[in-house]
Coordinates of C-alpha atoms in Angstrom, one line a residue:
Chain A
M25 CA -0.1 0.0 0.3
K26 CA 1.5 3.2 -1.0
L27 CA 1.5 6.1 1.9
L28 CA -0.7 8.0 0.7
D29 CA -3.2 6.2 0.0
F30 CA -3.4 5.7 4.7
P31 CA -5.9 8.1 5.1
A32 CA -8.1 6.5 2.1
Y33 CA -7.5 2.6 4.1
L34 CA -8.0 4.9 7.7
R35 CA -11.4 6.0 6.1
D36 CA -12.9 2.3 4.1
T37 CA -12.2 0.4 7.6
A38 CA -13.4 2.1 10.0
F39 CA -16.3 3.1 8.0
R40 CA -16.6 -0.2 6.4
L41 CA -20.6 -0.1 7.4
L42 CA -20.7 2.4 4.5
P43 CA -21.0 2.1 0.9
H44 CA -17.8 3.7 -0.8
R45 CA -18.4 4.2 -4.2
A46 CA -15.3 3.6 -6.3
R47 CA -15.2 4.5 -10.0
T48 CA -16.8 1.8 -12.5
G49 CA -15.5 1.1 -15.8
L50 CA -12.8 -1.0 -17.5
F51 CA -8.8 0.0 -16.6
P52 CA -5.6 -1.7 -17.0
I53 CA -3.2 -3.3 -14.6
G54 CA 0.0 -3.3 -15.6
D55 CA 0.4 -3.4 -19.4
P56 CA -2.7 -5.9 -20.8
G57 CA -2.7 -6.6 -24.4
P58 CA -6.3 -7.6 -26.5
G59 CA -5.4 -11.1 -24.4
A60 CA -5.1 -10.6 -20.9
P61 CA -7.9 -12.1 -18.9
V62 CA -10.6 -10.2 -17.3
L63 CA -11.4 -9.6 -13.9
V64 CA -14.7 -8.2 -12.2
T65 CA -14.8 -6.8 -8.8
G66 CA -17.6 -4.4 -7.5
N67 CA -16.7 -0.6 -6.7
F68 CA -16.4 -0.7 -3.3
T69 CA -13.2 1.9 -2.6
L70 CA -11.3 -0.4 -0.5
T71 CA -11.7 -3.7 -2.9
V72 CA -10.0 -1.8 -5.5
R73 CA -7.3 -0.7 -4.1
R74 CA -6.8 -3.6 -2.6
L75 CA -6.4 -5.1 -6.2
R76 CA -4.3 -3.0 -7.5
D77 CA -1.7 -3.8 -4.6
V78 CA -1.9 -7.4 -5.3
L79 CA -2.6 -7.9 -8.8
A80 CA 1.1 -5.3 -9.8
G81 CA 3.2 -6.4 -11.8
Q82 CA 0.4 -8.4 -14.0
A83 CA -1.2 -8.0 -16.8
A84 CA -5.0 -8.0 -16.9
W85 CA -8.3 -5.5 -16.5
L86 CA -10.1 -4.8 -14.0
L87 CA -14.0 -4.3 -14.8
V88 CA -15.5 -2.3 -12.2
V89 CA -18.8 -3.0 -11.9
N90 CA -21.0 -0.5 -10.0
S91 CA -21.9 -2.5 -6.7
K92 CA -23.6 0.6 -5.3
G93 CA -20.5 1.8 -3.3
F94 CA -20.9 -2.1 -1.0
N95 CA -18.2 -5.1 -1.6
V96 CA -18.7 -7.7 -3.1
W97 CA -20.3 -10.6 -0.7
C98 CA -22.8 -7.8 1.0
A99 CA -23.2 -6.4 -2.1
A100 CA -24.1 -9.5 -4.0
G101 CA -26.2 -11.1 -1.1
G102 CA -28.4 -7.8 -0.7
G103 CA -29.1 -7.6 -4.0
H104 CA -26.6 -4.5 -5.2
L105 CA -25.0 -7.0 -7.5
T106 CA -26.2 -9.3 -9.9
H107 CA -26.1 -10.6 -13.9
H108 CA -28.0 -7.1 -14.3
D109 CA -25.1 -5.0 -12.9
I110 CA -22.4 -6.7 -14.6
I111 CA -23.7 -7.3 -18.0
S112 CA -24.6 -3.1 -17.8
A113 CA -20.7 -3.0 -17.1
M114 CA -19.3 -5.3 -19.7
R115 CA -21.7 -3.1 -22.4
V116 CA -20.4 0.1 -21.1
A117 CA -17.1 0.0 -21.0
H118 CA -17.6 -2.4 -24.9
L119 CA -16.0 -4.8 -23.1
A120 CA -16.1 -6.8 -26.5
D121 CA -13.8 -4.5 -28.4
K122 CA -11.3 -4.0 -26.1
V123 CA -11.1 -7.6 -25.6
S124 CA -10.0 -10.3 -28.6
H125 CA -10.9 -13.4 -26.5
R126 CA -14.3 -14.3 -24.8
E127 CA -14.3 -14.9 -20.6
V128 CA -14.8 -12.7 -17.7
I129 CA -13.2 -14.2 -14.2
L130 CA -16.3 -13.3 -11.5
P131 CA -15.8 -12.7 -8.1
Q132 CA -16.7 -16.3 -6.2
L133 CA -17.9 -14.4 -3.6
A134 CA -20.6 -12.7 -6.1
A135 CA -22.1 -16.1 -6.1
T136 CA -25.3 -15.5 -4.4
G137 CA -26.6 -12.6 -6.7
V138 CA -25.0 -13.3 -10.2
E139 CA -26.3 -15.9 -11.8
R140 CA -24.1 -17.1 -15.1
R141 CA -25.6 -18.1 -17.9
A142 CA -27.5 -14.4 -18.2
I143 CA -24.2 -13.4 -18.4
T144 CA -23.6 -15.2 -21.0
T145 CA -26.7 -16.0 -23.2
A146 CA -27.2 -11.6 -23.2
T147 CA -22.6 -10.9 -24.0
G148 CA -21.9 -14.3 -26.0
F149 CA -19.1 -13.8 -22.7
E150 CA -17.9 -17.3 -20.9
T151 CA -17.5 -17.1 -17.3
R152 CA -15.4 -18.9 -14.6
W153 CA -15.2 -18.0 -11.0
G154 CA -11.9 -17.0 -9.5
P155 CA -10.8 -17.6 -5.9
A156 CA -13.1 -16.2 -2.9
R157 CA -10.0 -14.2 -1.8
L158 CA -8.0 -11.5 -4.0
E159 CA -5.1 -12.3 -2.4
D160 CA -4.9 -15.8 -4.0
L161 CA -5.4 -13.8 -7.6
P162 CA -2.5 -13.7 -8.8
A163 CA -1.6 -17.7 -7.8
F164 CA -4.8 -18.0 -9.5
L165 CA -4.0 -16.0 -12.9
G166 CA -0.5 -17.4 -12.7
R167 CA -1.7 -21.1 -13.1
G168 CA -4.2 -20.0 -16.1
S169 CA -7.2 -19.1 -14.2
R170 CA -7.3 -22.5 -12.7
V171 CA -8.5 -22.2 -8.8
F172 CA -7.0 -25.1 -6.3
N173 CA -9.6 -25.9 -4.2
A174 CA -8.5 -24.4 -1.2
E175 CA -9.1 -21.1 -2.5
R176 CA -12.5 -21.6 -2.1
F177 CA -13.3 -21.6 1.4
M178 CA -13.0 -17.9 3.2
R179 CA -10.4 -17.6 5.8
F180 CA -10.5 -14.9 8.9
P181 CA -6.9 -14.3 9.6
G182 CA -6.2 -11.9 12.9
W183 CA -5.3 -9.1 10.3
E184 CA -9.0 -9.7 9.3
R185 CA -9.8 -9.3 12.4
Q186 CA -9.0 -6.9 13.8
E187 CA -10.5 -4.5 11.3
M188 CA -14.0 -6.2 11.3
A189 CA -13.8 -5.0 15.3
A190 CA -12.5 -1.8 13.4
I191 CA -16.0 -1.0 11.9
W192 CA -18.1 -2.1 15.3
Y193 CA -16.0 0.3 17.9
A194 CA -14.8 3.6 15.7
P195 CA -18.7 4.4 15.1
A196 CA -18.8 3.8 18.5
L197 CA -15.9 6.2 19.3
I198 CA -17.0 9.1 17.4
L199 CA -20.5 9.0 19.0
L200 CA -19.8 8.5 22.5
T201 CA -16.4 10.0 23.2
P202 CA -17.8 13.5 22.7
I203 CA -20.8 12.9 25.1
L204 CA -18.0 11.4 28.2
W205 CA -15.6 14.2 27.0
F206 CA -18.3 16.8 27.4
A207 CA -20.0 15.4 30.8
L208 CA -17.5 14.0 32.9
G209 CA -14.4 15.3 31.4
P210 CA -11.2 14.1 29.0
A211 CA -10.0 11.5 31.4
A212 CA -13.5 9.8 31.3
A213 CA -13.6 9.4 27.8
L214 CA -10.0 8.1 26.9
A215 CA -10.6 5.4 29.7
G216 CA -14.1 4.9 28.5
S217 CA -12.3 4.5 24.9
A218 CA -10.0 2.3 25.6
G219 CA -11.5 0.0 27.4
L220 CA -14.2 0.0 24.7
V221 CA -11.7 -1.0 21.8
V222 CA -9.5 -3.3 24.1
M223 CA -13.1 -5.1 24.7
V224 CA -14.0 -5.2 21.0
A225 CA -10.5 -6.0 19.5
T226 CA -9.8 -9.2 22.3
L227 CA -13.6 -10.2 21.3
F228 CA -12.2 -10.8 17.7
A229 CA -8.9 -11.7 18.4
M230 CA -10.7 -14.6 20.0
L231 CA -13.2 -15.2 17.7
P232 CA -11.9 -18.7 16.8
R233 CA -12.1 -19.9 20.2
F234 CA -16.4 -19.7 20.7
N235 CA -18.8 -19.5 18.4
P236 CA -20.9 -16.5 18.1
L237 CA -24.1 -18.1 17.7
G238 CA -24.0 -20.8 20.7
R239 CA -26.0 -21.2 23.9
W240 CA -23.2 -19.6 26.0
R241 CA -23.3 -16.1 23.8
L242 CA -24.8 -13.6 26.1
P243 CA -22.6 -14.6 28.6
I244 CA -19.6 -14.8 27.1
L245 CA -20.0 -11.3 26.0
L246 CA -21.4 -10.1 29.1
G247 CA -18.1 -11.2 30.4
F248 CA -16.1 -9.5 27.4
G249 CA -18.2 -6.3 28.8
L250 CA -17.3 -7.0 32.0
F251 CA -13.4 -7.3 31.0
G252 CA -13.6 -3.6 28.7
A253 CA -15.3 -2.1 31.8
L254 CA -12.7 -2.9 34.2
A255 CA -9.9 -2.1 31.5
G256 CA -11.6 1.4 32.0
W257 CA -11.7 1.6 35.6
G258 CA -8.2 0.3 35.7
L259 CA -7.6 3.0 33.4
L260 CA -9.7 6.1 35.2
A261 CA -8.0 4.8 38.9
A262 CA -4.5 5.0 37.3
S263 CA -5.7 8.5 36.2
G264 CA -7.0 9.7 40.0
G265 CA -10.1 10.1 38.6
A266 CA -12.4 6.7 39.7
T267 CA -15.3 8.5 41.5
L268 CA -19.1 7.3 40.7
W269 CA -20.1 8.6 38.0
P270 CA -17.0 8.1 35.5
L271 CA -17.0 4.5 37.0
I272 CA -21.1 4.0 35.8
A273 CA -20.5 5.3 32.4
I274 CA -17.6 3.1 31.5
G275 CA -19.6 -0.1 32.4
T276 CA -22.6 1.2 31.2
T277 CA -20.8 1.9 27.4
N278 CA -19.2 -1.5 27.9
L279 CA -22.4 -3.2 28.6
I280 CA -24.1 -1.2 25.5
G281 CA -21.7 -2.2 23.3
T282 CA -22.0 -6.1 24.1
G283 CA -25.3 -5.4 23.2
L284 CA -24.8 -4.2 20.1
L285 CA -22.2 -7.2 19.0
F286 CA -25.3 -9.6 20.4
M287 CA -27.4 -8.2 17.6
D288 CA -25.3 -9.4 14.7
L289 CA -21.5 -10.8 15.6
S290 CA -21.8 -13.7 13.6
G291 CA -22.9 -11.6 10.8
T292 CA -19.5 -10.0 10.7
T293 CA -17.8 -13.2 10.3
P294 CA -17.1 -15.2 7.4
W295 CA -18.0 -18.7 9.3
Y296 CA -21.1 -18.1 10.5
P297 CA -24.6 -17.4 9.0
S298 CA -25.9 -14.0 10.0
V299 CA -28.5 -13.5 12.8
V300 CA -30.1 -10.8 10.4
N301 CA -30.3 -13.2 7.3
T302 CA -31.4 -16.6 9.4
G303 CA -33.8 -15.5 12.2
A304 CA -34.5 -17.4 14.6
N305 CA -35.9 -19.7 12.2
P306 CA -32.5 -21.2 10.4
A307 CA -32.7 -23.3 7.4
T308 CA -30.8 -26.9 6.9
I309 CA -29.4 -26.9 2.8
T310 CA -31.0 -30.1 1.2
L311 CA -30.6 -31.6 -1.4
N312 CA -33.1 -33.2 -4.5
E313 CA -30.9 -35.9 -5.5
A314 CA -33.1 -37.2 -8.7
R315 CA -32.3 -33.6 -10.4
C316 CA -28.6 -33.5 -9.1
N317 CA -26.5 -33.7 -12.9
G318 CA -23.4 -33.1 -11.1
S319 CA -22.7 -30.1 -13.4
G320 CA -21.1 -29.5 -9.9
D321 CA -21.7 -25.0 -9.9
C322 CA -23.0 -26.1 -6.4
V323 CA -19.7 -27.4 -5.3
M324 CA -17.3 -24.1 -7.0
V325 CA -19.0 -21.4 -5.4
C326 CA -19.7 -23.1 -1.3
P327 CA -16.9 -20.7 0.8
R328 CA -17.5 -23.1 3.6
Q329 CA -16.6 -27.0 2.4
V330 CA -20.3 -27.7 3.1
L331 CA -20.4 -29.4 -0.6
K332 CA -18.2 -32.2 -2.4
M333 CA -18.7 -34.2 -5.4
N334 CA -18.7 -37.4 -5.7
G335 CA -17.2 -38.6 -8.7
R336 CA -18.0 -42.4 -8.7
R337 CA -21.4 -41.7 -8.7
R338 CA -21.4 -38.3 -10.7
K339 CA -23.5 -36.6 -7.7
V340 CA -23.2 -33.7 -5.4
E341 CA -23.0 -34.5 -1.0
I342 CA -24.0 -32.4 1.4
R343 CA -20.8 -33.3 3.6
E344 CA -20.9 -31.3 6.8
P345 CA -24.3 -29.5 6.8
A346 CA -23.6 -27.6 9.6
Q347 CA -21.4 -25.5 8.4
C348 CA -24.0 -23.9 6.0
I349 CA -23.7 -20.1 6.4
Q350 CA -27.1 -19.7 4.1
C351 CA -25.9 -17.7 2.0
G352 CA -27.8 -19.5 -0.9
A353 CA -25.1 -18.9 -3.5
C354 CA -25.1 -23.0 -4.1
I355 CA -29.2 -22.6 -4.9
V356 CA -28.9 -20.2 -7.2
Q357 CA -25.8 -21.3 -9.0
C358 CA -27.5 -24.9 -9.1
P359 CA -28.0 -24.9 -13.2
R360 CA -30.9 -28.1 -12.4
D361 CA -32.7 -26.5 -9.2
A362 CA -31.6 -29.5 -7.5
L363 CA -31.0 -27.5 -3.9
L364 CA -32.6 -26.4 -1.5
F365 CA -33.3 -24.9 2.5
R366 CA -35.3 -26.9 4.4
Y367 CA -37.4 -25.2 7.6
A368 CA -37.8 -27.1 10.6
D369 CA -41.4 -27.1 10.3
G370 CA -41.0 -29.0 7.0
S371 CA -41.1 -26.2 4.7
T372 CA -39.1 -25.7 1.9
V373 CA -37.8 -22.4 -0.6
E374 CA -36.5 -23.5 -3.4
A375 CA -34.0 -21.8 -6.4
P376 CA -36.7 -18.9 -8.0
T377 CA -37.2 -17.9 -4.3
I378 CA -33.5 -17.8 -3.5
R379 CA -33.1 -16.2 -6.6
N380 CA -35.5 -12.9 -5.7
T381 CA -34.7 -11.9 -2.2
R382 CA -31.4 -13.2 -2.4
L383 CA -30.0 -13.2 1.7
N384 CA -33.4 -13.8 3.8
L385 CA -32.8 -9.5 5.7
L386 CA -35.8 -9.2 7.6
G387 CA -36.8 -12.6 7.4
K388 CA -38.7 -11.6 3.8
R389 CA -37.9 -15.4 2.5
R390 CA -40.7 -16.8 5.8
T391 CA -43.7 -15.1 4.1
L392 CA -43.0 -16.0 0.7
H393 CA -42.4 -19.8 1.9
R394 CA -45.5 -20.3 3.8
Chain B
M28 CA -38.8 16.8 0.3
S29 CA -35.4 15.6 0.3
S30 CA -36.4 12.5 2.1
F31 CA -36.1 10.5 -1.4
V32 CA -33.5 9.0 0.7
W33 CA -35.4 7.0 2.5
M34 CA -36.8 5.2 -0.9
K35 CA -33.8 2.6 0.4
V36 CA -35.4 1.7 3.3
L37 CA -38.7 1.7 1.4
E38 CA -37.1 -0.8 -1.1
S39 CA -36.4 -3.4 2.0
T40 CA -39.9 -4.1 1.7
P41 CA -41.5 -4.1 -1.6
E42 CA -44.8 -4.0 -0.4
R43 CA -44.3 -0.7 1.8
Y44 CA -42.9 0.9 -1.1
D45 CA -45.5 2.9 -2.6
R46 CA -47.5 3.5 0.7
G47 CA -44.3 5.5 2.1
I48 CA -43.1 7.3 -0.5
S49 CA -46.5 9.0 -0.6
M50 CA -46.0 9.4 3.0
L51 CA -42.9 11.7 2.6
S52 CA -43.4 13.6 -0.2
G53 CA -46.6 14.8 1.8
G54 CA -49.1 13.2 -0.7
R55 CA -47.5 14.6 -3.6
I56 CA -45.6 12.1 -5.7
G57 CA -48.2 10.6 -7.6
E58 CA -48.3 13.9 -9.0
V59 CA -44.6 14.0 -10.3
Y60 CA -46.4 10.2 -11.6
Q61 CA -48.8 12.0 -13.5
R62 CA -46.8 15.4 -14.7
I63 CA -44.8 12.2 -16.1
A64 CA -47.4 10.3 -17.9
E65 CA -48.8 13.3 -18.8
I66 CA -45.8 14.2 -21.1
A67 CA -45.0 11.3 -22.2
A68 CA -48.1 8.7 -23.0
V69 CA -50.7 8.7 -25.0
P70 CA -53.1 6.1 -26.5
A71 CA -51.1 2.9 -28.2
R72 CA -47.7 4.6 -28.3
R73 CA -44.9 2.1 -27.4
V74 CA -43.5 3.1 -24.5
L75 CA -40.9 1.6 -21.9
D76 CA -40.0 2.5 -18.0
I77 CA -36.4 2.3 -17.3
G78 CA -35.9 1.5 -12.9
C79 CA -40.1 0.7 -12.7
G80 CA -40.0 -0.6 -8.7
T81 CA -43.6 -0.8 -7.5
G82 CA -44.7 -0.1 -11.5
A83 CA -46.3 3.8 -10.0
V84 CA -45.3 5.7 -13.2
T85 CA -45.9 2.4 -15.8
L86 CA -49.4 2.1 -15.1
A87 CA -49.8 6.6 -14.7
C88 CA -48.7 5.7 -19.0
A89 CA -50.9 2.9 -19.5
T90 CA -54.1 4.7 -17.3
R91 CA -53.5 7.1 -20.6
G92 CA -53.8 4.4 -23.1
A93 CA -50.0 3.7 -23.9
V94 CA -48.7 0.3 -24.3
V95 CA -45.9 0.5 -21.3
T96 CA -43.1 -2.0 -20.8
G97 CA -41.0 -1.6 -17.6
I98 CA -37.9 -2.5 -16.4
D99 CA -36.2 -3.1 -12.6
I100 CA -32.9 -4.9 -11.4
N101 CA -35.4 -5.6 -8.7
A102 CA -37.2 -8.6 -8.7
E103 CA -39.4 -7.9 -5.5
M104 CA -40.5 -4.6 -6.5
L105 CA -41.5 -5.8 -9.8
D106 CA -43.5 -8.4 -8.0
V107 CA -45.5 -6.0 -6.6
A108 CA -46.0 -4.6 -9.7
R109 CA -46.9 -7.1 -11.7
A110 CA -49.9 -7.3 -8.6
K111 CA -51.3 -4.5 -9.4
P112 CA -54.4 -4.0 -11.9
V113 CA -53.4 -3.4 -15.3
P114 CA -56.0 0.0 -16.1
E115 CA -58.2 -0.3 -19.6
G116 CA -57.4 0.7 -22.3
G117 CA -53.4 0.6 -22.1
S118 CA -51.1 -2.4 -21.1
A119 CA -47.9 -2.9 -18.7
V120 CA -45.1 -5.9 -18.6
F121 CA -42.3 -6.0 -16.4
L122 CA -39.5 -7.6 -17.2
Q123 CA -36.4 -7.7 -14.7
R124 CA -33.4 -5.9 -17.0
A125 CA -31.1 -3.4 -16.3
A126 CA -30.9 0.6 -18.2
A127 CA -28.2 -1.6 -20.3
E128 CA -30.1 -4.3 -21.5
I129 CA -33.1 -2.4 -23.6
E130 CA -31.4 -2.9 -26.5
D131 CA -32.2 -7.1 -26.3
L132 CA -35.6 -5.9 -25.8
F133 CA -36.1 -3.5 -28.5
G134 CA -35.0 -3.0 -32.1
E135 CA -34.2 0.6 -33.5
A136 CA -36.8 3.3 -33.6
S137 CA -39.3 1.2 -32.1
L138 CA -40.6 3.3 -29.1
G139 CA -42.1 6.3 -28.8
A140 CA -41.5 7.0 -25.1
V141 CA -39.0 5.9 -22.7
V142 CA -39.2 7.9 -19.2
S143 CA -37.4 7.2 -16.1
C144 CA -38.4 8.1 -12.4
L145 CA -35.9 7.4 -9.2
A146 CA -34.0 5.5 -11.7
F147 CA -30.9 7.5 -13.4
S148 CA -29.6 8.8 -9.7
E149 CA -28.9 5.1 -8.9
M150 CA -26.6 4.2 -12.0
S151 CA -23.2 5.3 -12.4
V152 CA -22.3 8.5 -14.7
E153 CA -21.1 5.7 -17.2
E154 CA -24.5 3.6 -17.8
Q155 CA -26.3 7.2 -17.5
D156 CA -24.9 7.6 -20.7
Y157 CA -24.5 4.6 -21.8
A158 CA -28.9 4.1 -21.5
L159 CA -29.5 7.6 -23.3
E160 CA -27.4 6.4 -26.6
T161 CA -29.5 3.6 -26.8
A162 CA -32.7 5.2 -25.5
L163 CA -32.1 7.6 -28.0
T164 CA -31.2 4.7 -30.7
R165 CA -35.0 3.1 -29.3
L166 CA -36.9 6.0 -29.6
V167 CA -38.7 6.5 -33.8
P168 CA -37.7 10.6 -34.7
G169 CA -39.7 12.8 -32.3
G170 CA -39.6 10.6 -29.2
V171 CA -40.4 11.5 -26.2
I172 CA -37.6 11.1 -23.4
V173 CA -38.7 12.0 -20.0
I174 CA -36.6 11.9 -16.6
A175 CA -37.7 12.3 -13.8
D176 CA -34.9 12.1 -10.4
E177 CA -33.9 13.7 -7.0
A178 CA -32.2 17.0 -7.5
E179 CA -30.4 20.4 -5.1
P180 CA -32.2 23.2 -5.6
A181 CA -30.5 25.8 -7.7
T182 CA -29.8 28.5 -5.6
G183 CA -27.1 28.6 -3.2
F184 CA -28.6 28.7 -0.3
R185 CA -32.0 26.6 -1.3
R186 CA -29.0 24.1 -1.8
L187 CA -27.2 24.6 1.9
L188 CA -31.0 24.5 3.2
H189 CA -31.7 21.2 1.4
R190 CA -28.1 19.2 2.4
L191 CA -28.8 20.3 6.4
R192 CA -32.6 19.1 6.2
R193 CA -31.2 15.7 3.9
L194 CA -27.9 15.0 6.2
P195 CA -30.1 13.2 9.9
V196 CA -32.3 11.7 7.0
V197 CA -28.9 10.1 5.0
V198 CA -27.2 9.3 9.0
A199 CA -30.4 7.5 9.5
T200 CA -30.8 5.4 6.0
Y201 CA -27.1 4.4 7.0
L202 CA -27.4 2.5 10.0
V203 CA -30.7 1.0 8.5
T204 CA -30.2 0.3 5.4
Q205 CA -25.9 1.0 4.6
T206 CA -26.5 2.6 1.7
S207 CA -28.4 6.2 -0.3
T208 CA -29.6 8.3 -2.7
R209 CA -27.6 10.6 -4.3
P210 CA -29.1 14.2 -5.8
L211 CA -28.5 13.7 -9.6
A212 CA -26.4 16.6 -11.4
G213 CA -25.8 17.5 -14.7
L214 CA -28.3 15.3 -16.3
T215 CA -29.5 17.7 -18.9
G216 CA -26.7 18.3 -20.3
R217 CA -25.6 14.6 -21.1
M218 CA -28.9 14.4 -22.7
R219 CA -27.7 16.8 -25.2
A220 CA -24.8 15.1 -25.5
A221 CA -26.9 12.3 -25.9
G222 CA -28.0 13.7 -28.8
F223 CA -31.3 14.4 -27.9
A224 CA -33.3 18.3 -29.3
E225 CA -35.2 20.2 -27.1
V226 CA -33.7 19.5 -23.5
T227 CA -35.1 21.3 -21.2
Q228 CA -36.2 21.0 -17.8
E229 CA -38.8 21.6 -14.9
R230 CA -38.7 21.5 -11.0
M231 CA -41.6 20.0 -8.9
L232 CA -42.0 19.5 -4.8
S233 CA -40.0 22.8 -3.8
G234 CA -37.3 22.1 -6.4
A235 CA -35.9 19.0 -4.7
F236 CA -37.7 17.1 -8.0
L237 CA -36.2 17.7 -11.7
I238 CA -38.0 16.7 -14.8
A239 CA -36.0 16.8 -17.9
R240 CA -37.9 15.9 -21.3
G241 CA -36.3 15.5 -24.7
R242 CA -36.9 14.6 -28.4
R243 CA -35.1 12.2 -30.6
P244 CA -34.2 14.5 -33.8

């Protein structure tokens, strides 16, 4: 990353909940000729900047699609990045006149919203899924645009967990610190802010060690809240300002912080289904084996190793249903509509509904499947 | 009238979109729909509504006897549109397509009018230009284009007032939906650049809404 880009990186990271629109269009990476590969992405500024960094030294075309300033995963799930948007971008950029081949490489995490075949039908371009994570792109391109199995699955390294922690505490600090400063003075404001940051950062650092959807999630989060409050109280005591109201304010701040995290902590991880998506009515991915023709389209887009191809039988198998984060990508991509969600009451949601609703935000699938 | 940014909130519940938009405009959004239809729709004229949403403009045009196709990317909004009764005398068809897919649906010089309401501000500038250029070729000579969208007031003080009123709505919308709308700027200039003639504009709803129109020469 260039030094000059750092303030923008901080802005995009801290305010990642908000859309940040990059310029759309077709951009050269290095010195691409007409035969260079075309990589598709959304117009979230952080993603575009990282792509440029990671692709330095490569020769490729970057087609930045209007995802309304959201990252690919959120935009595709929320209906802001669809095959219609990609078709638009290809036509607006006159891609067919700029390259000699007829293939675009799609970001795998767009699979919830993007239907590949519609792109081919409308533009004549074939499509191929790239790796799930952009840092795997150089190796992917080096192999002639072939994805290794391991590159399809989501990782959540420590530095990325800290980035996600920042999207929780940065807006909170902007709102809370001035209030604490104004009401109780600088010592209380700094101690309260530091306690909150320590609490959230520690929680995300330890995320692999507990399940934010498990039955103990509330006590665990309250424990983190108490830990943050203790950190703040300790700092306050060290500064000699440990009076009643600042102590209460710091405890309350951490309690509110844990309450907000409780709402959808799992949704800021790539490992667990978002509560906003599943609600209190989680579904189980189910295969209608009679319909499956073994195309493997579903296996290519699952970020959680839920599905596996049985080559001998030429059928897909659901190996790890508990790992499913209910993104619906496999259901959307199946050419035979062989996959579906089944609810605890026995009702089902099939592919046409998933293709319309994308994620189940605010429970909208629930009204449709009854 | 700054509150059209709430459109994105309402889109999350398409069934309530029409009622919400009407409430946010103080019951006056219907005036905009009717004005668009008044300019663009005549009996038996083929009309395309780009970004039709729940179909209010499409059906306003169909009420005047036009043969209307509404296109939108959002499948749920289209479901709501299809559930509405089509007025006698006109016809309305709703398809899931983006503005850059017009060329897949209509041949050259096959449309009498192209309309769009609260959709262009959702597109990138490049998409807007492409849609305008394609719309021009799909219109018959003399065919009309009408684009209505949120706009900022023209004068400095009113623009400042508009932005101040808009700010809390923008923040609230970000918190609820993580998105926002943006006022449309420079539209009439781009319409002229695309090749439209007789380009004029009018403002409605205290200056916060722009209706631009033009003709294919």
